[in-house]
mmCIF file of C-alpha atoms and ligand atoms in Angstrom:
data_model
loop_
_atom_site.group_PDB
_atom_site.id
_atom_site.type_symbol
_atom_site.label_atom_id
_atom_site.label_comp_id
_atom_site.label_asym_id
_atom_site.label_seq_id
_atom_site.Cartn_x
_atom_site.Cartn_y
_atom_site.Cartn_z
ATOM 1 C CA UNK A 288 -26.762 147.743 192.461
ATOM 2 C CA UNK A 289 -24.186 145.127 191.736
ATOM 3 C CA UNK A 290 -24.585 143.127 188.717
ATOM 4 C CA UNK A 291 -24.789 139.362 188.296
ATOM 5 C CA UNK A 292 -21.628 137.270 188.478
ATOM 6 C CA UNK A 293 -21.184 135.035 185.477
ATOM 7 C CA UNK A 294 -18.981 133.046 187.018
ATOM 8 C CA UNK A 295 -17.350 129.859 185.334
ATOM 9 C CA UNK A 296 -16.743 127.475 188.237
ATOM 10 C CA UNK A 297 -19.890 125.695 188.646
ATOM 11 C CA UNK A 298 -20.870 126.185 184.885
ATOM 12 C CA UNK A 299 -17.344 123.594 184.709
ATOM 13 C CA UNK A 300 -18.212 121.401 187.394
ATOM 14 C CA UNK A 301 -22.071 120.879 185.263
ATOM 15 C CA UNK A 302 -19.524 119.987 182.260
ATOM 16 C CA UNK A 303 -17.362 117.898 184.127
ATOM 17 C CA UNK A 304 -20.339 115.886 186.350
ATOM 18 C CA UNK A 305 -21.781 115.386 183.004
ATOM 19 C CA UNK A 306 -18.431 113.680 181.290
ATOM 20 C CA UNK A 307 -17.718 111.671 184.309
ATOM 21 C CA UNK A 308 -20.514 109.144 183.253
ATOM 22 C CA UNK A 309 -19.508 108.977 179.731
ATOM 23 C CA UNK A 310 -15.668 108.686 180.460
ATOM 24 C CA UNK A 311 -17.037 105.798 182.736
ATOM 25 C CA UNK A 312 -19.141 104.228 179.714
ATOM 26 C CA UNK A 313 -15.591 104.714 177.273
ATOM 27 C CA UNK A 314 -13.668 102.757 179.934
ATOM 28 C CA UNK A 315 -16.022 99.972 180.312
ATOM 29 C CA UNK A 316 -15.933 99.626 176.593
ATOM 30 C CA UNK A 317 -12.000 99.155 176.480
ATOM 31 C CA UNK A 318 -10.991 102.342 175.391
ATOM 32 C CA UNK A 319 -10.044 105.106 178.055
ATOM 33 C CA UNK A 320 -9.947 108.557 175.965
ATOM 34 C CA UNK A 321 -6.452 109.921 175.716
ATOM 35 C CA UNK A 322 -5.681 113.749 175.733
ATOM 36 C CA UNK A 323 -2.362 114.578 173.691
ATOM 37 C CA UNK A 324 -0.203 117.410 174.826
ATOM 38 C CA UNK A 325 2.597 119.050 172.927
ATOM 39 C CA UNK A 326 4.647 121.522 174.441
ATOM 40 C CA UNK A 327 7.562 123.351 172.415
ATOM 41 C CA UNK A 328 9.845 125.010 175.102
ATOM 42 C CA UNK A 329 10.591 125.732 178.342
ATOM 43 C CA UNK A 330 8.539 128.614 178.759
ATOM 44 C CA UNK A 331 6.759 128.654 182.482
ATOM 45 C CA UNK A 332 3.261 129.426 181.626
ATOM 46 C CA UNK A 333 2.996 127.208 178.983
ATOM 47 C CA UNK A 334 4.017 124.322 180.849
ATOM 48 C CA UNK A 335 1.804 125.247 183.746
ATOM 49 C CA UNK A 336 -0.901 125.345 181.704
ATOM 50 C CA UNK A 337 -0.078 121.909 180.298
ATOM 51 C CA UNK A 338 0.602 120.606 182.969
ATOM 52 C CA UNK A 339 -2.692 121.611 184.476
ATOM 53 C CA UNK A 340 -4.544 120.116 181.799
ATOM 54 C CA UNK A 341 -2.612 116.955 182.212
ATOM 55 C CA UNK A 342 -3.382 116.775 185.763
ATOM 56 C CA UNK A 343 -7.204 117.269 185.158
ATOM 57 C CA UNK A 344 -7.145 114.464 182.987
ATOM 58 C CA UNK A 345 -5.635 112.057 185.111
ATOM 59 C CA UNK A 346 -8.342 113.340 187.926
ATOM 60 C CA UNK A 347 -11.338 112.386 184.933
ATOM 61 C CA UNK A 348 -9.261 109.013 184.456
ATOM 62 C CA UNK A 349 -8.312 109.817 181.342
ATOM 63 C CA UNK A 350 -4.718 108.875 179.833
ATOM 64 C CA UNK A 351 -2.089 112.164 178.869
ATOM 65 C CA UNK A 352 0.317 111.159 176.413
ATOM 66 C CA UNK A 353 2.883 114.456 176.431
ATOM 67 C CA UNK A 354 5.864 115.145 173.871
ATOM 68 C CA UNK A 355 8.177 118.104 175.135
ATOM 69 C CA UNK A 356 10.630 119.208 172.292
ATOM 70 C CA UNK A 357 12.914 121.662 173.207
ATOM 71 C CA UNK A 358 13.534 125.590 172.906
ATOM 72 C CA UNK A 359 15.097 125.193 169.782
ATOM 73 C CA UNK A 360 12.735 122.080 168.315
ATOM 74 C CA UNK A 361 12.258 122.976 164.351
ATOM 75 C CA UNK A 362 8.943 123.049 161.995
ATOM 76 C CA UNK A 363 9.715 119.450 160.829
ATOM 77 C CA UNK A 364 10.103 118.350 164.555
ATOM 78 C CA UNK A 365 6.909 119.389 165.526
ATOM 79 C CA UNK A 366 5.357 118.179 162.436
ATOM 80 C CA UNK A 367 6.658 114.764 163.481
ATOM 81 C CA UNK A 368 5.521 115.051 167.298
ATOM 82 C CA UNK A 369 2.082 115.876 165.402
ATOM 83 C CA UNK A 370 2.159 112.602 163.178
ATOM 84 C CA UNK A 371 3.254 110.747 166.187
ATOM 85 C CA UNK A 372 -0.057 111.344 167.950
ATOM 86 C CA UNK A 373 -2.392 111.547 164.803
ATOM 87 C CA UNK A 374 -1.344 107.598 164.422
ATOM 88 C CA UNK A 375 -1.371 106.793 168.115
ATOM 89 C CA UNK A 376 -4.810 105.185 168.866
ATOM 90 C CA UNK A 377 -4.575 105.927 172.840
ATOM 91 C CA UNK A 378 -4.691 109.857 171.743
ATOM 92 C CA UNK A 379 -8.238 110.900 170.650
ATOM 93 C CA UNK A 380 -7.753 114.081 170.795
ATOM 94 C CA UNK A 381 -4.490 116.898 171.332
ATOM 95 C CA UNK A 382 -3.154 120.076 171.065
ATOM 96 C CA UNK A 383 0.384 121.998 170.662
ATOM 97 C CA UNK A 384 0.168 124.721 173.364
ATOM 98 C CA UNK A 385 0.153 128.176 172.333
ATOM 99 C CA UNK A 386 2.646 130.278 172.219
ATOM 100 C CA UNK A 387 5.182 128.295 170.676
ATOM 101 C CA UNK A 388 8.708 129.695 169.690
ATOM 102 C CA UNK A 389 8.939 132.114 167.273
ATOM 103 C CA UNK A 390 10.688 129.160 164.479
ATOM 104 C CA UNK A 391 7.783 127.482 164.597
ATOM 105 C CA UNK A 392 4.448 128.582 162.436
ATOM 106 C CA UNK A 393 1.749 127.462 164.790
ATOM 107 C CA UNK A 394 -0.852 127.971 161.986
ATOM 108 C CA UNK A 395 1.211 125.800 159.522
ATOM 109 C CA UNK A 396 1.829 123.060 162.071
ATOM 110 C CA UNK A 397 -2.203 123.121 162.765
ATOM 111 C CA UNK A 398 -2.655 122.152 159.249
ATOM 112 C CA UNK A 399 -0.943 118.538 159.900
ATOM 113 C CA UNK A 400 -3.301 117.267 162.819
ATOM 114 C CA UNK A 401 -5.950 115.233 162.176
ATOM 115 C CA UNK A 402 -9.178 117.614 162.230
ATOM 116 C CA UNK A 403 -10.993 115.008 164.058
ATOM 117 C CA UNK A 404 -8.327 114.905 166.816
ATOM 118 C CA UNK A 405 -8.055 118.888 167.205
ATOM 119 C CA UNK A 406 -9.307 119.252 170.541
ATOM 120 C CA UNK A 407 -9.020 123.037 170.588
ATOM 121 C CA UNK A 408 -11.393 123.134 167.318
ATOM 122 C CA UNK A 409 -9.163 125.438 165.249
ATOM 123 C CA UNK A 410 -8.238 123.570 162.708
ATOM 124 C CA UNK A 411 -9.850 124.971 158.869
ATOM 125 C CA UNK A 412 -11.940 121.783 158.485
ATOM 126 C CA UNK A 413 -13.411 122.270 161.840
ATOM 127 C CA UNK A 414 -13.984 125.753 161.324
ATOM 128 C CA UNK A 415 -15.872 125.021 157.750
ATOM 129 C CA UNK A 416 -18.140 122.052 160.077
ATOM 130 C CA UNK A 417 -18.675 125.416 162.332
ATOM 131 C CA UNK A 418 -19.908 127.600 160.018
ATOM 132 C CA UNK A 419 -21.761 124.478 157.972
ATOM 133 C CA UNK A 420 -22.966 123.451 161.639
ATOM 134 C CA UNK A 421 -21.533 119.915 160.950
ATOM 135 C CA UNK A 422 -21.280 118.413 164.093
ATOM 136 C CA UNK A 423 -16.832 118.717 165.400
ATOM 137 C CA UNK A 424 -15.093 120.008 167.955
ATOM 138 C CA UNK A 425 -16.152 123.617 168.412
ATOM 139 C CA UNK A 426 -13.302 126.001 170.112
ATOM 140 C CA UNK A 427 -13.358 125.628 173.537
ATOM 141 C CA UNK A 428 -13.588 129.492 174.562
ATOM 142 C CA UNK A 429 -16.702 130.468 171.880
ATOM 143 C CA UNK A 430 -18.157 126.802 173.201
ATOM 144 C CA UNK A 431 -17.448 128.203 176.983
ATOM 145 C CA UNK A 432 -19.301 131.266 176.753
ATOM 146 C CA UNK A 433 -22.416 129.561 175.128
ATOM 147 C CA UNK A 434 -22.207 127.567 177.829
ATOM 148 C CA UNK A 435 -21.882 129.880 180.560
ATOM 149 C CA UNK A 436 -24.614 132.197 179.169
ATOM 150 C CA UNK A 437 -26.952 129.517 179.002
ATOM 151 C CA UNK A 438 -26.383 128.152 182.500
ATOM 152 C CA UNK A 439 -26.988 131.402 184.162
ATOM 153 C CA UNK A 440 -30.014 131.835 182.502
ATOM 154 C CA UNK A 441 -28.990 134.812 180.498
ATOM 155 C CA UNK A 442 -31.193 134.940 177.430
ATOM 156 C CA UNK A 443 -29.585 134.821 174.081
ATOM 157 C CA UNK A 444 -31.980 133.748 171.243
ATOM 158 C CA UNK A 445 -33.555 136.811 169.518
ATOM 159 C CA UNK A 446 -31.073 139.479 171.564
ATOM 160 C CA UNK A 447 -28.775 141.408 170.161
ATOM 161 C CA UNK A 448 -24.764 139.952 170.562
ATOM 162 C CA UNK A 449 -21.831 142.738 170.073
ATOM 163 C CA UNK A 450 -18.804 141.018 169.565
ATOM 164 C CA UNK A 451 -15.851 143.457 169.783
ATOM 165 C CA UNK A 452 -13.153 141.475 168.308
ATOM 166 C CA UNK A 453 -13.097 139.442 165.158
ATOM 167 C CA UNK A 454 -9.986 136.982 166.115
ATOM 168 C CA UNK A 455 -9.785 133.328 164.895
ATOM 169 C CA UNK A 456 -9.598 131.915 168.503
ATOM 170 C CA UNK A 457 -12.642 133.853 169.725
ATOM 171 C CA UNK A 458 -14.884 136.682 167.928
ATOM 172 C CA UNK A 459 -15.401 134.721 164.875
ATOM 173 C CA UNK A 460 -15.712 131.632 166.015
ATOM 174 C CA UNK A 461 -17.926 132.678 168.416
ATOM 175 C CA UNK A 462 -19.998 134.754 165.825
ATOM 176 C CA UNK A 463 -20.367 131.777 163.810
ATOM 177 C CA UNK A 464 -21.750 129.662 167.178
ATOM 178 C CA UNK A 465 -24.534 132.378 168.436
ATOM 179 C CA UNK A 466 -26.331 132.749 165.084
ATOM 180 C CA UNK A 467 -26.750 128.550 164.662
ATOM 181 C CA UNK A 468 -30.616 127.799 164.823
ATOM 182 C CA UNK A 469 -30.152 126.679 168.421
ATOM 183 C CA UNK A 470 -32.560 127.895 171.867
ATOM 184 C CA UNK A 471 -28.660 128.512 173.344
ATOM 185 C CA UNK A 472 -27.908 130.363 170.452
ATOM 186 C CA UNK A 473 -30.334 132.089 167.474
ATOM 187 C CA UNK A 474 -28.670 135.510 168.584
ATOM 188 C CA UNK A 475 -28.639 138.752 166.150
ATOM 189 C CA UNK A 476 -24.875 138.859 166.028
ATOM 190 C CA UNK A 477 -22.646 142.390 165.395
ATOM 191 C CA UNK A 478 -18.727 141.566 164.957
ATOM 192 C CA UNK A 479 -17.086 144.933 165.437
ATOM 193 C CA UNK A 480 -13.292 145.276 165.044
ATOM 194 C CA UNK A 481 -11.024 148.017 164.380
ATOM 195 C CA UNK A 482 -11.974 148.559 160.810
ATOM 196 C CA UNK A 483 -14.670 150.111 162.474
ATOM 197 C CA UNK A 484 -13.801 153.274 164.187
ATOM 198 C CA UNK A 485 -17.396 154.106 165.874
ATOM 199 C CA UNK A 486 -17.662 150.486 167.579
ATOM 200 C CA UNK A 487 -19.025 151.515 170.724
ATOM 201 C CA UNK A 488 -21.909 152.709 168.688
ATOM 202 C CA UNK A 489 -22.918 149.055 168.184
ATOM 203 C CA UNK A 490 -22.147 147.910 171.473
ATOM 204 C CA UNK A 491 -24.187 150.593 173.344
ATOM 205 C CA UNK A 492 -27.214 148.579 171.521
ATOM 206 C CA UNK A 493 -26.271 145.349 172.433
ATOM 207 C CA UNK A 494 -28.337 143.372 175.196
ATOM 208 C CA UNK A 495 -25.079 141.123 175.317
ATOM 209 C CA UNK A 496 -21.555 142.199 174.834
ATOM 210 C CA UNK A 497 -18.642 140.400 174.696
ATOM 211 C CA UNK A 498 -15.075 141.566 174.967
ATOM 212 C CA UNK A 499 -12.545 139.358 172.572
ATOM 213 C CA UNK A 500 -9.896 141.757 172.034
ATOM 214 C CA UNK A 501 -6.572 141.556 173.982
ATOM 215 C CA UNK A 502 -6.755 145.042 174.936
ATOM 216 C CA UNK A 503 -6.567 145.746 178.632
ATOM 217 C CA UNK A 504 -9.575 148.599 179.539
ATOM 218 C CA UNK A 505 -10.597 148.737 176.173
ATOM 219 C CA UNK A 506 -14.239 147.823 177.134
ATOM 220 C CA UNK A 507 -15.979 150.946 179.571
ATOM 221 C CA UNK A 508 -19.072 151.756 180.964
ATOM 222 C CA UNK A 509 -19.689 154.466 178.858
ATOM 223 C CA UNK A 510 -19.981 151.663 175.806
ATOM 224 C CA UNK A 511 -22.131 149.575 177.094
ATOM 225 C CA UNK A 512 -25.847 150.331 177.797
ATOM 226 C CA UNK A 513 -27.364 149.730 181.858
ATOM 227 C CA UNK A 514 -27.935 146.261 182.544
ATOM 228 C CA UNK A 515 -26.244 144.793 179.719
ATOM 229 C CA UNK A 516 -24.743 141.570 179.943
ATOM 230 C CA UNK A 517 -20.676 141.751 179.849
ATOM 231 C CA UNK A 518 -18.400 138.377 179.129
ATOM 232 C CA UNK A 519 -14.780 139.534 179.239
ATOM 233 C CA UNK A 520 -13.287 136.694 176.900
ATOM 234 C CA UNK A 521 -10.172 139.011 175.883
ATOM 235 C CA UNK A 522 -7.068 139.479 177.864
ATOM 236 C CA UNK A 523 -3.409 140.414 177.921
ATOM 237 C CA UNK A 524 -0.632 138.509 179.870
ATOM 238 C CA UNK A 525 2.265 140.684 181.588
ATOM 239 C CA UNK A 526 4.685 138.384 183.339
ATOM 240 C CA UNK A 527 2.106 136.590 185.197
ATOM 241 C CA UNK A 528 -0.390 139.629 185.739
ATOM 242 C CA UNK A 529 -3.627 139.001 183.704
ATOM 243 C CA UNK A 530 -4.961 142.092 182.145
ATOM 244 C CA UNK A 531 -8.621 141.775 180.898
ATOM 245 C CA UNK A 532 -10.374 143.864 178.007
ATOM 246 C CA UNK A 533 -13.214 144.734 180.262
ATOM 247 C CA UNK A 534 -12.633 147.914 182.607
ATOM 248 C CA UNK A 535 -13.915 146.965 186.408
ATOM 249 C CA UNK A 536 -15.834 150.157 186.470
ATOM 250 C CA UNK A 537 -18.092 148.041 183.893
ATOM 251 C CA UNK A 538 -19.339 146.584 187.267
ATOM 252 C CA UNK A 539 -21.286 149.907 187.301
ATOM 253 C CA UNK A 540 -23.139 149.907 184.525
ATOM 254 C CA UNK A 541 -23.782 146.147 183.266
ATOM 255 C CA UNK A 542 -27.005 143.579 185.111
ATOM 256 C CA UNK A 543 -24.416 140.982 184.905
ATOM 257 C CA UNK A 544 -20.852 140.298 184.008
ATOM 258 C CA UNK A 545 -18.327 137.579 184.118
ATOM 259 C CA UNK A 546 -15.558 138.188 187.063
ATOM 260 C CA UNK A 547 -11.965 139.553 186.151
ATOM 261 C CA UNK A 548 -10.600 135.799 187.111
ATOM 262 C CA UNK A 549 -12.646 132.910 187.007
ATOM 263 C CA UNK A 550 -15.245 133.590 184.163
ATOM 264 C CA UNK A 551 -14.173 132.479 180.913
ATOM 265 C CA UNK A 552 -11.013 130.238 181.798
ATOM 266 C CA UNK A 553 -12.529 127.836 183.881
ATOM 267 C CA UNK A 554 -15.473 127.182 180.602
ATOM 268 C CA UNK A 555 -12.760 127.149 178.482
ATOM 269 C CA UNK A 556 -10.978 124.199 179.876
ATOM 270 C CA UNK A 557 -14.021 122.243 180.164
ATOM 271 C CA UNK A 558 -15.267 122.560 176.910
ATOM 272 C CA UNK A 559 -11.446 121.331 175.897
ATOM 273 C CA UNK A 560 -12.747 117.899 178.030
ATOM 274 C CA UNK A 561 -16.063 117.826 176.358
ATOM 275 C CA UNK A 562 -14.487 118.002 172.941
ATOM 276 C CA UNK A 563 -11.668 115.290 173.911
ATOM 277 C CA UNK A 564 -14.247 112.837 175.170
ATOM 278 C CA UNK A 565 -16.661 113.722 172.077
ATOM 279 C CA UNK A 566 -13.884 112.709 170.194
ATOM 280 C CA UNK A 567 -13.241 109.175 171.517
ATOM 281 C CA UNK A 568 -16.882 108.350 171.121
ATOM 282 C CA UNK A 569 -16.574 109.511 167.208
ATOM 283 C CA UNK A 570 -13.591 106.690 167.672
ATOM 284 C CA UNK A 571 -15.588 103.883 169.324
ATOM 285 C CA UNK A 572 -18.370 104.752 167.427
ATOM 286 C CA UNK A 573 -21.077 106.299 170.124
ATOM 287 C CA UNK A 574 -20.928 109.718 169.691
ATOM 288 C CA UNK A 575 -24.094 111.274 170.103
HETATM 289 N N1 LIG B 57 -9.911 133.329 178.249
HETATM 290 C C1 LIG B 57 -9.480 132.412 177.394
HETATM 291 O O1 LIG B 57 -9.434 131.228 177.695
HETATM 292 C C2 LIG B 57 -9.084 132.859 176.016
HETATM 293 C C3 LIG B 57 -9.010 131.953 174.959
HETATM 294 C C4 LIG B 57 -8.716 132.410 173.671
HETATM 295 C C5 LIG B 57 -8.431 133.753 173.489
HETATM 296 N N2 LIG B 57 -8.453 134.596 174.558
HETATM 297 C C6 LIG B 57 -8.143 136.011 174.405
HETATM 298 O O2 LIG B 57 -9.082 136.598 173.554
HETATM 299 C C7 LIG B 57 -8.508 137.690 172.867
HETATM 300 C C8 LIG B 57 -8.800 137.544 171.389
HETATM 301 O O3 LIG B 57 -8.095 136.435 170.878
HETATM 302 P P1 LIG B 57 -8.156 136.073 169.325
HETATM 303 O O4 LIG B 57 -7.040 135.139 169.057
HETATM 304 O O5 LIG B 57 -9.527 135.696 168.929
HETATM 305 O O6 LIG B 57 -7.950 137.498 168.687
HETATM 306 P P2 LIG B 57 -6.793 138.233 167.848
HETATM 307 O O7 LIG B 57 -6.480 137.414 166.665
HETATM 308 O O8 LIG B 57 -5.722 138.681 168.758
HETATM 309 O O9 LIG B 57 -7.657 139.471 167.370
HETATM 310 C C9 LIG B 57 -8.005 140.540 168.190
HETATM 311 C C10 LIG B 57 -9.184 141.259 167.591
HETATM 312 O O10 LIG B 57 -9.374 142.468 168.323
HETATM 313 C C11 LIG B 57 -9.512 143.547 167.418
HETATM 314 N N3 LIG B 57 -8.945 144.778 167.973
HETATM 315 C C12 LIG B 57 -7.670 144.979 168.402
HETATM 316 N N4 LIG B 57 -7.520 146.230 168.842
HETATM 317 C C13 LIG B 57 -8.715 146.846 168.687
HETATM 318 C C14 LIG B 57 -9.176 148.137 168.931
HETATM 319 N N5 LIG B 57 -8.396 149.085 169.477
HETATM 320 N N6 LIG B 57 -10.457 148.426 168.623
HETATM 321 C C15 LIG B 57 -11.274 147.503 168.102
HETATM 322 N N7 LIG B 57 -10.896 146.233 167.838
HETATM 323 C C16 LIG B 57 -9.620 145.910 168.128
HETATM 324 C C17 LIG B 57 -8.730 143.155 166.181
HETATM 325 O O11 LIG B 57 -9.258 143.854 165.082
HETATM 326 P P3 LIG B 57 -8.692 143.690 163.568
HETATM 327 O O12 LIG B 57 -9.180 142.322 163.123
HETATM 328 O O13 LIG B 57 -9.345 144.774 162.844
HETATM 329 O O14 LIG B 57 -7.204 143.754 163.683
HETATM 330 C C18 LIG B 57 -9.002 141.651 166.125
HETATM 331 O O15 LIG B 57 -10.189 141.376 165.427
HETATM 332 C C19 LIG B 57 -7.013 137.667 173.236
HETATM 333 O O16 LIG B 57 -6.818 138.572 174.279
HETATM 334 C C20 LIG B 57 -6.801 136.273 173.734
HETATM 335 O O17 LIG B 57 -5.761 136.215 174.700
HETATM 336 C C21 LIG B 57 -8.792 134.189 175.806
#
């Protein structure tokens, strides 16, 4: 039988009907939220994926301030393109787009943004509000697959969650998320990684198991038990080919599973809207 698709499309469009009336309520207040975009280079994917972000916000009506510094922009530049939109009051939230150049130490220049105006939720403060459960921007791919677990009605509370992958953009963020005290959440959550050499051990238990890796196949039927639930959050980029952690012949095996395109990306860049517009009502004062 073929398992469930978990797929992200409409799981976005719920996010995105639901912002639509509060980007509505920001504008009638005088303040339209503003999503900041930094791009270092000319690399292609980067700014496609900018760009596409950009043109999203314009469709929400929200304003997209964008700095482009060049191939060979420095550490200090990008600190100062960072400065520039922590103390411009149209941006409420923004982020430098990953990869940058190899000069550059994306971690370091992370450090300079205003943690309230991190829209990507990686900053250290917001990951201390994470694992404190202070309310801040959450990353936008752990946020995503809450989100897309709970819409298609995949139970999480009490069931056992295998993470494979402990990474600071996904596993442990995402670890941190599914054991909050939450009816979305309240998961017993495994992080596996490669310090453990029998993973598959825990992941053959797992009722849910997701796939944050960057290692194309690693995931198989053979590690996951029948009828499992699969979210393939990990995946590798040659040229423009998108390898993904979880092997298709997982179809086989799991009740449900996200698609190879279209299950996690399309979460993740709502959940980058929900924290930008979360952010101006922290600035106008209505957050909820
Ligand atoms: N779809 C999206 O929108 C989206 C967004 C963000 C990230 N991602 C993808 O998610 C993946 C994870 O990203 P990240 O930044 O969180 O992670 P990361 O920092 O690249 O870490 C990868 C993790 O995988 C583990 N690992 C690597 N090889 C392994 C192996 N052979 N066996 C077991 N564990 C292994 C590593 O273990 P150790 O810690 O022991 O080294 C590490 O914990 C990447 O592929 C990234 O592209 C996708």
């Amino acid at each position: 039988m073929s398992p469930r698709m978990l797929t992200g499309a409409p799981v976005a469009e719920a996010v995105f009907a639901e912002l639509a009336p509060r980007i509505e309520a920001l504008i009638a207040q005088g303040h339209r939220p503003g999503l900041g975009t930094i791009l270092v280079g000319g690399d292609s994917a980067s700014g496609g994926y900018v760009a596409m972000k950009m043109a999203r916000a314009e469709e929400l009506g929200m304003t997209s301030p964008h700095l482009h510094l060049p191939d060979d922009a420095s550490q200090a530049d990008v600190v100062a393109a960072i400065r520039q939109l922590n103390d411009d009051p149209a941006v409420d939230a923004m982020l430098v787009q990953h990869p940058t150049p190899k000069q550059i130490d994306f971690e370091a220049a992370l450090l300079e943004m205003d943690p309230d105006k991190d829209v990507d939720g990686l900053h250290p403060v917001n990951m201390g509000r994470l694992a404190l459960g202070m309310p801040g921007p959450v990353p936008c791919t752990p946020a995503g697959i809450e989100a897309l677990l709970a819409h298609h009605g995949i139970a999480v509370a009490g069931q056992e969650v295998c993470i494979l992958g402990r990474g600071t953009t996904l596993g442990r963020p995402l670890a941190l998320l599914l054991t909050q005290k939450r009816a979305t959440a309240n998961a017993a959550v495994t992080v596996v990684h490669t310090g453990v050499p029998d993973w598959s051990a825990y992941t053959r238990r797992a009722a849910i198991v997701v796939a944050a890796v960057g290692v194309p196949g690693i995931l198989r039927p053979e590690h996951i038990t029948p009828g499992a639930t699969v979210v393939g959050g990990g995946v590798r980029y040659e040229g423009r080919r998108l390898l993904p952690d979880v092997d298709e012949a997982c179809n086989e095996v799991a009740g449900a599973i996200t698609p190879r395109v279209g299950g996690v990306g399309p979460t993740t860049v709502a959940m980058l809207f929900r924290n930008c517009v979360q952010a101006a009502e922290r600035a106008v004062g209505t957050a909820r």
